[in-house]
Coordinates of C-alpha atoms in Angstrom, one line a residue:
X10 CA 0.0 0.0 0.0
X11 CA 1.6 3.3 -1.1
X12 CA -0.6 6.2 0.1
X13 CA -0.3 9.6 -1.3
X14 CA 1.4 12.2 0.9
X15 CA 1.0 15.9 1.1
X16 CA 3.1 18.2 3.4
X17 CA 1.6 20.9 5.5
X18 CA 3.9 22.9 7.8
X19 CA 6.6 20.3 7.4
X20 CA 4.1 17.6 8.6
X21 CA 3.1 14.7 6.3
X22 CA -0.5 13.9 5.6
X23 CA -1.3 10.5 4.1
X24 CA -4.2 9.9 1.7
X25 CA -5.6 6.7 0.2
X26 CA -4.2 6.1 -3.3
X27 CA -7.6 6.7 -4.9
X28 CA -8.1 10.1 -3.3
X29 CA -6.9 13.4 -4.9
X30 CA -6.1 15.8 -2.0
X31 CA -6.5 18.7 -4.4
X32 CA -10.2 17.8 -5.0
X33 CA -11.0 16.3 -1.6
X34 CA -14.4 17.5 -0.4
X35 CA -15.1 15.7 2.9
X36 CA -14.3 16.4 6.5
X37 CA -14.3 14.3 9.6
X38 CA -15.7 15.6 12.9
X39 CA -15.2 14.1 16.4
X40 CA -17.8 11.8 17.9
X41 CA -16.4 12.0 21.4
X42 CA -13.7 13.7 23.3
X43 CA -11.2 11.0 22.6
X44 CA -11.6 11.4 18.9
X45 CA -10.8 15.1 18.7
X46 CA -7.7 15.7 16.7
X47 CA -4.9 18.1 17.5
X48 CA -5.2 21.2 15.3
X49 CA -1.9 20.3 13.6
X50 CA -3.6 17.1 12.5
X51 CA -6.3 18.9 10.4
X52 CA -5.4 19.0 6.8
X53 CA -6.4 22.2 5.1
X54 CA -8.4 20.2 2.5
X55 CA -10.8 19.0 5.3
X56 CA -11.1 22.5 6.8
X57 CA -11.8 24.0 3.4
X58 CA -14.6 21.5 2.9
X59 CA -16.0 22.4 6.3
X60 CA -15.9 26.1 5.4
X61 CA -18.1 25.4 2.5
X62 CA -20.5 23.2 4.5
X63 CA -21.0 25.9 7.1
X64 CA -21.4 28.7 4.6
X65 CA -23.9 26.7 2.6
X66 CA -26.3 27.2 5.5
X67 CA -25.2 30.7 6.5
X68 CA -24.5 32.2 3.1
X69 CA -21.9 34.6 4.6
X70 CA -20.1 35.2 7.9
X71 CA -17.5 37.6 9.2
X72 CA -14.2 35.7 9.2
X73 CA -13.8 35.6 13.0
X74 CA -17.3 34.2 13.4
X75 CA -16.6 31.6 10.7
X76 CA -13.5 30.6 12.6
X77 CA -15.5 30.1 15.8
X78 CA -18.1 28.0 13.9
X79 CA -15.4 25.8 12.5
X80 CA -13.9 25.4 15.9
X81 CA -17.2 24.2 17.3
X82 CA -17.7 21.8 14.3
X83 CA -14.3 20.2 14.9
X84 CA -14.9 20.0 18.6
X85 CA -12.7 22.7 20.0
X86 CA -14.0 24.6 23.1
X87 CA -11.4 27.3 22.9
X88 CA -9.6 29.1 20.1
X89 CA -5.9 28.8 21.0
X90 CA -3.3 30.0 18.5
X91 CA -2.7 26.5 17.0
X92 CA -6.5 26.0 16.5
X93 CA -7.0 29.4 15.0
X94 CA -4.0 29.1 12.7
X95 CA -5.2 25.7 11.4
X96 CA -8.7 26.9 10.8
X97 CA -7.6 30.1 9.2
X98 CA -5.4 28.2 6.8
X99 CA -8.5 26.1 5.9
X100 CA -10.5 29.3 5.1
X101 CA -7.7 30.5 2.8
X102 CA -7.7 27.1 1.1
X103 CA -11.5 27.3 0.6
X104 CA -11.0 30.7 -1.0
X105 CA -8.1 29.4 -3.2
X106 CA -10.2 26.4 -4.3
X107 CA -13.1 28.7 -5.2
X108 CA -15.5 27.2 -2.6
X109 CA -16.1 30.6 -1.1
X110 CA -15.0 34.2 -1.7
X111 CA -13.6 36.9 0.5
X112 CA -15.3 40.3 0.5
X113 CA -12.7 42.6 2.0
X114 CA -14.9 45.7 2.0
X115 CA -17.4 43.8 4.3
X116 CA -14.7 41.6 5.9
X117 CA -16.9 38.5 5.2
X118 CA -16.5 35.1 3.7
X119 CA -19.3 34.4 1.3
X120 CA -20.6 31.1 -0.1
X121 CA -20.1 30.6 -3.9
X122 CA -21.4 27.3 -5.0
X123 CA -23.7 24.3 -4.7
X124 CA -21.1 21.6 -4.0
X125 CA -22.9 19.5 -1.4
X126 CA -26.3 19.1 -3.2

């Protein structure tokens, strides 16, 4: 078995051979306290997908509120610097991938598509 590997902050992330990380659109959330991952273990691809999922229902949110919603979704009670950094990177990834767009004049992240339907 030779999984694919991507590097994020000098940390390897392994993907099944049949998965393309560049087009990955799923995310995993915790089901219990023992299953919550360290923020460093969140690939930007998963966080980007979660961004789109949240904004599909909210349409747009201020970036700081979106970060808080993401933290709750992934099971974090507090926004420490590591959690905030990981989630912010996922927001930037979602913008880069075209899932959402940034409106600097309103300082909001806005839903762009219909990916989950």
